[in-house]
């Protein structure tokens, strides 16, 4: 074989090798509340799918959508609410047939574990012991929207307006409460379980809109086959067992 042919063959082999490697890589953007559960699910998926590598990007659902809109190289998107995924679908950013709900959660009110305050109803938050109350920024963080719906339903919107300390994600709200920087906060039950030694669940908060999590393949994904496999794994019995272990329930 001539030097030129050997060189061409080597280049072709490298291209094929690079393509094969790329086909094994997946970028998943997921809601902050999924951090621990998806990290565990990712490891299990990689073990079941030798050669596959998953890179996660965790943040509030709104900012994740903004990143995708700006062209971030994402293969799978999992949000903490239907509204954000609806906007992704309206912007033609997801492969709609792949969209499916895979988990559910519960909104809870938590207080620092050292707190002497014991709210048993949302109206108790108007008391003098709750001057700083946290939730996610409603415009970009789903937990904030769930919270505001619950507050509006019981007629406390105006009374609590001056007391809000907004977080950029549900995990930031959790940290505020765990560090005692606020008197109470609204998070998901799964988040509260992570800081069980530093926070206490005061009550479960009924929500007008069910807290359900949709997942979908991004339309521009370069690895649609692997994306489909990951979505299927999350919905499979092993995937659901992992989610349940971290406090999520079936949708």
PDB file of C-alpha atoms in Angstrom:
ATOM      1  CA  UNK A   1       0.000   0.000   0.000  1.00  0.00           C
ATOM      2  CA  UNK A   2       1.380   3.418  -0.960  1.00  0.00           C
ATOM      3  CA  UNK A   3       2.067   6.091   1.638  1.00  0.00           C
ATOM      4  CA  UNK A   4      -0.882   8.125   0.325  1.00  0.00           C
ATOM      5  CA  UNK A   5      -3.285   5.199   0.608  1.00  0.00           C
ATOM      6  CA  UNK A   6      -2.048   4.331   4.096  1.00  0.00           C
ATOM      7  CA  UNK A   7      -2.536   7.961   5.147  1.00  0.00           C
ATOM      8  CA  UNK A   8      -6.050   8.038   3.721  1.00  0.00           C
ATOM      9  CA  UNK A   9      -6.892   4.784   5.473  1.00  0.00           C
ATOM     10  CA  UNK A  10      -5.586   6.134   8.777  1.00  0.00           C
ATOM     11  CA  UNK A  11      -7.669   9.322   8.463  1.00  0.00           C
ATOM     12  CA  UNK A  12     -10.753   7.274   7.638  1.00  0.00           C
ATOM     13  CA  UNK A  13     -10.144   5.045  10.652  1.00  0.00           C
ATOM     14  CA  UNK A  14      -9.764   8.052  12.946  1.00  0.00           C
ATOM     15  CA  UNK A  15     -12.972   9.590  11.623  1.00  0.00           C
ATOM     16  CA  UNK A  16     -14.862   6.349  12.153  1.00  0.00           C
ATOM     17  CA  UNK A  17     -13.378   5.999  15.641  1.00  0.00           C
ATOM     18  CA  UNK A  18     -14.356   9.568  16.516  1.00  0.00           C
ATOM     19  CA  UNK A  19     -17.874   9.046  15.175  1.00  0.00           C
ATOM     20  CA  UNK A  20     -18.247   5.826  17.152  1.00  0.00           C
ATOM     21  CA  UNK A  21     -17.057   7.559  20.328  1.00  0.00           C
ATOM     22  CA  UNK A  22     -19.424  10.456  19.745  1.00  0.00           C
ATOM     23  CA  UNK A  23     -22.298   8.022  19.280  1.00  0.00           C
ATOM     24  CA  UNK A  24     -21.645   6.756  22.801  1.00  0.00           C
ATOM     25  CA  UNK A  25     -21.831  10.176  24.481  1.00  0.00           C
ATOM     26  CA  UNK A  26     -25.013  11.795  25.742  1.00  0.00           C
ATOM     27  CA  UNK A  27     -25.649  15.223  27.239  1.00  0.00           C
ATOM     28  CA  UNK A  28     -28.671  15.384  29.535  1.00  0.00           C
ATOM     29  CA  UNK A  29     -30.020  18.680  30.868  1.00  0.00           C
ATOM     30  CA  UNK A  30     -32.209  18.004  33.894  1.00  0.00           C
ATOM     31  CA  UNK A  31     -34.065  19.918  36.591  1.00  0.00           C
ATOM     32  CA  UNK A  32     -32.026  20.590  39.742  1.00  0.00           C
ATOM     33  CA  UNK A  33     -34.322  18.434  41.862  1.00  0.00           C
ATOM     34  CA  UNK A  34     -33.280  15.405  39.789  1.00  0.00           C
ATOM     35  CA  UNK A  35     -29.572  15.803  40.580  1.00  0.00           C
ATOM     36  CA  UNK A  36     -29.033  12.908  42.982  1.00  0.00           C
ATOM     37  CA  UNK A  37     -31.500  10.520  41.346  1.00  0.00           C
ATOM     38  CA  UNK A  38     -30.223  11.108  37.812  1.00  0.00           C
ATOM     39  CA  UNK A  39     -26.581  10.798  38.847  1.00  0.00           C
ATOM     40  CA  UNK A  40     -27.429   7.358  40.208  1.00  0.00           C
ATOM     41  CA  UNK A  41     -29.514   6.508  37.138  1.00  0.00           C
ATOM     42  CA  UNK A  42     -26.693   7.653  34.869  1.00  0.00           C
ATOM     43  CA  UNK A  43     -24.202   5.316  36.534  1.00  0.00           C
ATOM     44  CA  UNK A  44     -26.643   2.408  36.269  1.00  0.00           C
ATOM     45  CA  UNK A  45     -27.281   3.191  32.598  1.00  0.00           C
ATOM     46  CA  UNK A  46     -23.553   3.316  31.823  1.00  0.00           C
ATOM     47  CA  UNK A  47     -23.069  -0.043  33.529  1.00  0.00           C
ATOM     48  CA  UNK A  48     -25.912  -1.566  31.529  1.00  0.00           C
ATOM     49  CA  UNK A  49     -24.697   0.051  28.307  1.00  0.00           C
ATOM     50  CA  UNK A  50     -20.904  -0.529  28.127  1.00  0.00           C
ATOM     51  CA  UNK A  51     -19.099   2.305  26.363  1.00  0.00           C
ATOM     52  CA  UNK A  52     -21.853   4.876  26.938  1.00  0.00           C
ATOM     53  CA  UNK A  53     -20.997   8.089  28.771  1.00  0.00           C
ATOM     54  CA  UNK A  54     -23.544  10.556  30.123  1.00  0.00           C
ATOM     55  CA  UNK A  55     -22.762  14.154  30.966  1.00  0.00           C
ATOM     56  CA  UNK A  56     -25.360  15.920  33.110  1.00  0.00           C
ATOM     57  CA  UNK A  57     -26.206  19.593  33.305  1.00  0.00           C
ATOM     58  CA  UNK A  58     -28.400  20.383  36.322  1.00  0.00           C
ATOM     59  CA  UNK A  59     -30.164  23.708  36.901  1.00  0.00           C
ATOM     60  CA  UNK A  60     -33.654  25.197  37.147  1.00  0.00           C
ATOM     61  CA  UNK A  61     -35.834  24.155  34.215  1.00  0.00           C
ATOM     62  CA  UNK A  62     -36.200  27.705  32.851  1.00  0.00           C
ATOM     63  CA  UNK A  63     -32.467  28.411  32.469  1.00  0.00           C
ATOM     64  CA  UNK A  64     -31.959  24.950  30.941  1.00  0.00           C
ATOM     65  CA  UNK A  65     -34.566  25.727  28.305  1.00  0.00           C
ATOM     66  CA  UNK A  66     -32.872  29.058  27.606  1.00  0.00           C
ATOM     67  CA  UNK A  67     -29.556  27.252  27.065  1.00  0.00           C
ATOM     68  CA  UNK A  68     -31.169  24.864  24.599  1.00  0.00           C
ATOM     69  CA  UNK A  69     -32.793  27.776  22.763  1.00  0.00           C
ATOM     70  CA  UNK A  70     -29.357  29.354  22.459  1.00  0.00           C
ATOM     71  CA  UNK A  71     -27.954  26.254  20.799  1.00  0.00           C
ATOM     72  CA  UNK A  72     -26.391  24.325  23.682  1.00  0.00           C
ATOM     73  CA  UNK A  73     -25.461  20.799  22.500  1.00  0.00           C
ATOM     74  CA  UNK A  74     -28.049  18.831  24.483  1.00  0.00           C
ATOM     75  CA  UNK A  75     -29.513  15.412  23.665  1.00  0.00           C
ATOM     76  CA  UNK A  76     -32.154  14.929  26.388  1.00  0.00           C
ATOM     77  CA  UNK A  77     -34.161  17.438  28.429  1.00  0.00           C
ATOM     78  CA  UNK A  78     -35.991  16.603  31.681  1.00  0.00           C
ATOM     79  CA  UNK A  79     -37.969  19.407  33.319  1.00  0.00           C
ATOM     80  CA  UNK A  80     -39.747  19.692  36.660  1.00  0.00           C
ATOM     81  CA  UNK A  81     -42.983  20.927  35.100  1.00  0.00           C
ATOM     82  CA  UNK A  82     -45.136  20.609  32.019  1.00  0.00           C
ATOM     83  CA  UNK A  83     -45.128  24.331  31.228  1.00  0.00           C
ATOM     84  CA  UNK A  84     -41.408  24.466  30.479  1.00  0.00           C
ATOM     85  CA  UNK A  85     -41.595  21.378  28.262  1.00  0.00           C
ATOM     86  CA  UNK A  86     -44.631  22.857  26.511  1.00  0.00           C
ATOM     87  CA  UNK A  87     -42.554  25.911  25.639  1.00  0.00           C
ATOM     88  CA  UNK A  88     -39.786  23.668  24.346  1.00  0.00           C
ATOM     89  CA  UNK A  89     -42.310  21.876  22.141  1.00  0.00           C
ATOM     90  CA  UNK A  90     -43.815  25.147  20.902  1.00  0.00           C
ATOM     91  CA  UNK A  91     -40.336  26.278  19.852  1.00  0.00           C
ATOM     92  CA  UNK A  92     -39.778  22.980  17.984  1.00  0.00           C
ATOM     93  CA  UNK A  93     -36.834  22.153  20.249  1.00  0.00           C
ATOM     94  CA  UNK A  94     -37.887  18.605  21.154  1.00  0.00           C
ATOM     95  CA  UNK A  95     -38.835  15.505  19.215  1.00  0.00           C
ATOM     96  CA  UNK A  96     -42.462  15.557  20.377  1.00  0.00           C
ATOM     97  CA  UNK A  97     -43.148  11.802  19.921  1.00  0.00           C
ATOM     98  CA  UNK A  98     -40.403  11.071  22.487  1.00  0.00           C
ATOM     99  CA  UNK A  99     -41.961  13.222  25.209  1.00  0.00           C
ATOM    100  CA  UNK A 100     -43.223  11.257  28.197  1.00  0.00           C
ATOM    101  CA  UNK A 101     -43.840  11.772  31.925  1.00  0.00           C
ATOM    102  CA  UNK A 102     -41.511   9.677  34.068  1.00  0.00           C
ATOM    103  CA  UNK A 103     -41.834  10.884  37.686  1.00  0.00           C
ATOM    104  CA  UNK A 104     -43.960  12.819  40.148  1.00  0.00           C
ATOM    105  CA  UNK A 105     -43.164  14.790  43.275  1.00  0.00           C
ATOM    106  CA  UNK A 106     -44.802  16.678  46.133  1.00  0.00           C
ATOM    107  CA  UNK A 107     -44.472  20.296  47.242  1.00  0.00           C
ATOM    108  CA  UNK A 108     -43.642  20.690  50.931  1.00  0.00           C
ATOM    109  CA  UNK A 109     -43.015  23.533  53.354  1.00  0.00           C
ATOM    110  CA  UNK A 110     -39.806  23.116  55.344  1.00  0.00           C
ATOM    111  CA  UNK A 111     -38.222  24.969  58.247  1.00  0.00           C
ATOM    112  CA  UNK A 112     -34.700  24.753  59.740  1.00  0.00           C
ATOM    113  CA  UNK A 113     -34.373  21.749  62.046  1.00  0.00           C
ATOM    114  CA  UNK A 114     -33.484  24.122  64.879  1.00  0.00           C
ATOM    115  CA  UNK A 115     -36.614  26.231  64.390  1.00  0.00           C
ATOM    116  CA  UNK A 116     -39.145  26.453  67.210  1.00  0.00           C
ATOM    117  CA  UNK A 117     -41.851  27.481  64.733  1.00  0.00           C
ATOM    118  CA  UNK A 118     -44.295  24.756  63.710  1.00  0.00           C
ATOM    119  CA  UNK A 119     -46.570  25.962  60.898  1.00  0.00           C
ATOM    120  CA  UNK A 120     -49.470  23.582  60.296  1.00  0.00           C
ATOM    121  CA  UNK A 121     -51.237  25.613  57.629  1.00  0.00           C
ATOM    122  CA  UNK A 122     -50.150  28.190  55.069  1.00  0.00           C
ATOM    123  CA  UNK A 123     -51.929  30.971  56.956  1.00  0.00           C
ATOM    124  CA  UNK A 124     -49.398  30.517  59.780  1.00  0.00           C
ATOM    125  CA  UNK A 125     -46.772  32.061  57.493  1.00  0.00           C
ATOM    126  CA  UNK A 126     -48.342  35.477  58.066  1.00  0.00           C
ATOM    127  CA  UNK A 127     -47.150  35.332  61.687  1.00  0.00           C
ATOM    128  CA  UNK A 128     -44.243  37.350  63.025  1.00  0.00           C
ATOM    129  CA  UNK A 129     -42.011  34.283  63.139  1.00  0.00           C
ATOM    130  CA  UNK A 130     -41.867  34.037  59.352  1.00  0.00           C
ATOM    131  CA  UNK A 131     -40.354  37.244  58.034  1.00  0.00           C
ATOM    132  CA  UNK A 132     -38.215  35.501  55.404  1.00  0.00           C
ATOM    133  CA  UNK A 133     -39.825  32.822  53.252  1.00  0.00           C
ATOM    134  CA  UNK A 134     -38.111  31.270  50.247  1.00  0.00           C
ATOM    135  CA  UNK A 135     -39.153  29.641  46.993  1.00  0.00           C
ATOM    136  CA  UNK A 136     -37.812  29.589  43.469  1.00  0.00           C
ATOM    137  CA  UNK A 137     -38.124  32.593  41.173  1.00  0.00           C
ATOM    138  CA  UNK A 138     -41.581  31.964  39.648  1.00  0.00           C
ATOM    139  CA  UNK A 139     -40.631  33.125  36.150  1.00  0.00           C
ATOM    140  CA  UNK A 140     -37.878  30.540  35.738  1.00  0.00           C
ATOM    141  CA  UNK A 141     -38.101  27.953  38.527  1.00  0.00           C
ATOM    142  CA  UNK A 142     -41.059  25.511  38.504  1.00  0.00           C
ATOM    143  CA  UNK A 143     -41.160  25.136  42.304  1.00  0.00           C
ATOM    144  CA  UNK A 144     -41.796  28.879  42.464  1.00  0.00           C
ATOM    145  CA  UNK A 145     -44.809  28.575  40.173  1.00  0.00           C
ATOM    146  CA  UNK A 146     -46.219  25.654  42.148  1.00  0.00           C
ATOM    147  CA  UNK A 147     -45.749  27.703  45.312  1.00  0.00           C
ATOM    148  CA  UNK A 148     -47.470  30.806  44.004  1.00  0.00           C
ATOM    149  CA  UNK A 149     -50.423  28.771  42.778  1.00  0.00           C
ATOM    150  CA  UNK A 150     -50.828  27.290  46.272  1.00  0.00           C
ATOM    151  CA  UNK A 151     -50.468  30.687  47.951  1.00  0.00           C
ATOM    152  CA  UNK A 152     -52.964  32.307  45.603  1.00  0.00           C
ATOM    153  CA  UNK A 153     -55.469  29.524  46.167  1.00  0.00           C
ATOM    154  CA  UNK A 154     -55.615  30.292  49.911  1.00  0.00           C
ATOM    155  CA  UNK A 155     -55.672  34.056  49.372  1.00  0.00           C
ATOM    156  CA  UNK A 156     -52.250  34.896  50.831  1.00  0.00           C
ATOM    157  CA  UNK A 157     -50.589  36.489  47.795  1.00  0.00           C
ATOM    158  CA  UNK A 158     -50.672  40.075  49.063  1.00  0.00           C
ATOM    159  CA  UNK A 159     -49.924  39.197  52.695  1.00  0.00           C
ATOM    160  CA  UNK A 160     -46.765  37.248  51.863  1.00  0.00           C
ATOM    161  CA  UNK A 161     -45.468  39.384  49.003  1.00  0.00           C
ATOM    162  CA  UNK A 162     -42.928  41.370  51.115  1.00  0.00           C
ATOM    163  CA  UNK A 163     -41.492  38.226  52.692  1.00  0.00           C
ATOM    164  CA  UNK A 164     -40.230  36.314  49.671  1.00  0.00           C
ATOM    165  CA  UNK A 165     -36.567  35.468  49.203  1.00  0.00           C
ATOM    166  CA  UNK A 166     -36.278  33.929  45.748  1.00  0.00           C
ATOM    167  CA  UNK A 167     -33.773  31.233  44.787  1.00  0.00           C
ATOM    168  CA  UNK A 168     -32.346  30.470  41.359  1.00  0.00           C
ATOM    169  CA  UNK A 169     -33.232  26.796  41.797  1.00  0.00           C
ATOM    170  CA  UNK A 170     -35.029  24.565  44.267  1.00  0.00           C
ATOM    171  CA  UNK A 171     -31.636  23.446  45.610  1.00  0.00           C
ATOM    172  CA  UNK A 172     -30.738  27.050  46.442  1.00  0.00           C
ATOM    173  CA  UNK A 173     -33.988  27.359  48.379  1.00  0.00           C
ATOM    174  CA  UNK A 174     -33.109  24.158  50.226  1.00  0.00           C
ATOM    175  CA  UNK A 175     -29.695  25.585  51.100  1.00  0.00           C
ATOM    176  CA  UNK A 176     -31.235  28.813  52.399  1.00  0.00           C
ATOM    177  CA  UNK A 177     -33.389  26.824  54.827  1.00  0.00           C
ATOM    178  CA  UNK A 178     -30.652  24.348  55.785  1.00  0.00           C
ATOM    179  CA  UNK A 179     -28.325  27.234  56.686  1.00  0.00           C
ATOM    180  CA  UNK A 180     -31.063  29.034  58.640  1.00  0.00           C
ATOM    181  CA  UNK A 181     -30.933  32.053  56.325  1.00  0.00           C
ATOM    182  CA  UNK A 182     -34.725  32.025  55.942  1.00  0.00           C
ATOM    183  CA  UNK A 183     -37.517  31.052  58.321  1.00  0.00           C
ATOM    184  CA  UNK A 184     -39.234  28.667  55.923  1.00  0.00           C
ATOM    185  CA  UNK A 185     -39.063  27.501  52.340  1.00  0.00           C
ATOM    186  CA  UNK A 186     -41.021  25.661  49.688  1.00  0.00           C
ATOM    187  CA  UNK A 187     -39.201  22.734  48.073  1.00  0.00           C
ATOM    188  CA  UNK A 188     -40.019  19.299  46.750  1.00  0.00           C
ATOM    189  CA  UNK A 189     -40.240  16.393  49.149  1.00  0.00           C
ATOM    190  CA  UNK A 190     -37.271  14.748  47.436  1.00  0.00           C
ATOM    191  CA  UNK A 191     -35.084  17.779  48.181  1.00  0.00           C
ATOM    192  CA  UNK A 192     -36.158  17.929  51.810  1.00  0.00           C
ATOM    193  CA  UNK A 193     -35.061  14.311  52.275  1.00  0.00           C
ATOM    194  CA  UNK A 194     -31.517  15.236  51.220  1.00  0.00           C
ATOM    195  CA  UNK A 195     -31.119  17.656  54.136  1.00  0.00           C
ATOM    196  CA  UNK A 196     -33.198  15.698  56.660  1.00  0.00           C
ATOM    197  CA  UNK A 197     -30.745  16.502  59.435  1.00  0.00           C
ATOM    198  CA  UNK A 198     -30.808  20.265  58.813  1.00  0.00           C
ATOM    199  CA  UNK A 199     -34.418  20.814  57.793  1.00  0.00           C
ATOM    200  CA  UNK A 200     -37.826  19.584  58.900  1.00  0.00           C
ATOM    201  CA  UNK A 201     -40.920  19.101  56.774  1.00  0.00           C
ATOM    202  CA  UNK A 202     -43.654  21.150  58.408  1.00  0.00           C
ATOM    203  CA  UNK A 203     -46.435  20.239  56.006  1.00  0.00           C
ATOM    204  CA  UNK A 204     -47.295  18.906  52.587  1.00  0.00           C
ATOM    205  CA  UNK A 205     -48.679  21.652  50.353  1.00  0.00           C
ATOM    206  CA  UNK A 206     -51.563  20.815  47.984  1.00  0.00           C
ATOM    207  CA  UNK A 207     -50.884  22.039  44.458  1.00  0.00           C
ATOM    208  CA  UNK A 208     -53.393  23.042  41.822  1.00  0.00           C
ATOM    209  CA  UNK A 209     -51.117  21.634  39.134  1.00  0.00           C
ATOM    210  CA  UNK A 210     -49.699  18.142  39.749  1.00  0.00           C
ATOM    211  CA  UNK A 211     -45.911  18.099  40.132  1.00  0.00           C
ATOM    212  CA  UNK A 212     -44.961  15.849  37.228  1.00  0.00           C
ATOM    213  CA  UNK A 213     -41.703  15.522  35.310  1.00  0.00           C
ATOM    214  CA  UNK A 214     -41.609  15.158  31.508  1.00  0.00           C
ATOM    215  CA  UNK A 215     -38.549  14.047  29.535  1.00  0.00           C
ATOM    216  CA  UNK A 216     -37.860  14.272  25.803  1.00  0.00           C
ATOM    217  CA  UNK A 217     -35.163  13.965  23.190  1.00  0.00           C
ATOM    218  CA  UNK A 218     -33.916  17.269  21.803  1.00  0.00           C
ATOM    219  CA  UNK A 219     -34.778  17.581  18.107  1.00  0.00           C
ATOM    220  CA  UNK A 220     -31.213  18.507  17.172  1.00  0.00           C
ATOM    221  CA  UNK A 221     -29.638  15.644  19.140  1.00  0.00           C
ATOM    222  CA  UNK A 222     -26.666  14.065  17.389  1.00  0.00           C
ATOM    223  CA  UNK A 223     -27.298  10.823  19.263  1.00  0.00           C
ATOM    224  CA  UNK A 224     -31.054  10.166  18.965  1.00  0.00           C
ATOM    225  CA  UNK A 225     -30.676   6.403  19.358  1.00  0.00           C
ATOM    226  CA  UNK A 226     -28.780   6.696  22.643  1.00  0.00           C
ATOM    227  CA  UNK A 227     -31.165   9.433  23.798  1.00  0.00           C
ATOM    228  CA  UNK A 228     -34.083   7.087  23.190  1.00  0.00           C
ATOM    229  CA  UNK A 229     -32.301   4.358  25.159  1.00  0.00           C
ATOM    230  CA  UNK A 230     -31.736   6.641  28.142  1.00  0.00           C
ATOM    231  CA  UNK A 231     -35.362   7.785  28.192  1.00  0.00           C
ATOM    232  CA  UNK A 232     -36.466   4.149  28.041  1.00  0.00           C
ATOM    233  CA  UNK A 233     -34.110   3.277  30.893  1.00  0.00           C
ATOM    234  CA  UNK A 234     -35.494   6.042  33.115  1.00  0.00           C
ATOM    235  CA  UNK A 235     -38.976   4.624  32.550  1.00  0.00           C
ATOM    236  CA  UNK A 236     -37.916   1.004  32.997  1.00  0.00           C
ATOM    237  CA  UNK A 237     -38.318  -0.954  36.232  1.00  0.00           C
ATOM    238  CA  UNK A 238     -34.648  -0.443  37.247  1.00  0.00           C
ATOM    239  CA  UNK A 239     -34.859   3.278  36.452  1.00  0.00           C
ATOM    240  CA  UNK A 240     -38.097   3.710  38.373  1.00  0.00           C
ATOM    241  CA  UNK A 241     -36.638   1.872  41.365  1.00  0.00           C
ATOM    242  CA  UNK A 242     -33.771   4.369  41.453  1.00  0.00           C
ATOM    243  CA  UNK A 243     -36.170   7.312  41.296  1.00  0.00           C
ATOM    244  CA  UNK A 244     -38.313   5.822  44.052  1.00  0.00           C
ATOM    245  CA  UNK A 245     -35.224   5.343  46.185  1.00  0.00           C
ATOM    246  CA  UNK A 246     -34.705   9.105  46.053  1.00  0.00           C
ATOM    247  CA  UNK A 247     -38.322   9.875  46.948  1.00  0.00           C
ATOM    248  CA  UNK A 248     -39.963  10.265  43.540  1.00  0.00           C
ATOM    249  CA  UNK A 249     -43.202   8.505  42.700  1.00  0.00           C
ATOM    250  CA  UNK A 250     -44.627   7.263  39.426  1.00  0.00           C
ATOM    251  CA  UNK A 251     -46.399   9.905  37.291  1.00  0.00           C
TER     252      UNK A 251
END
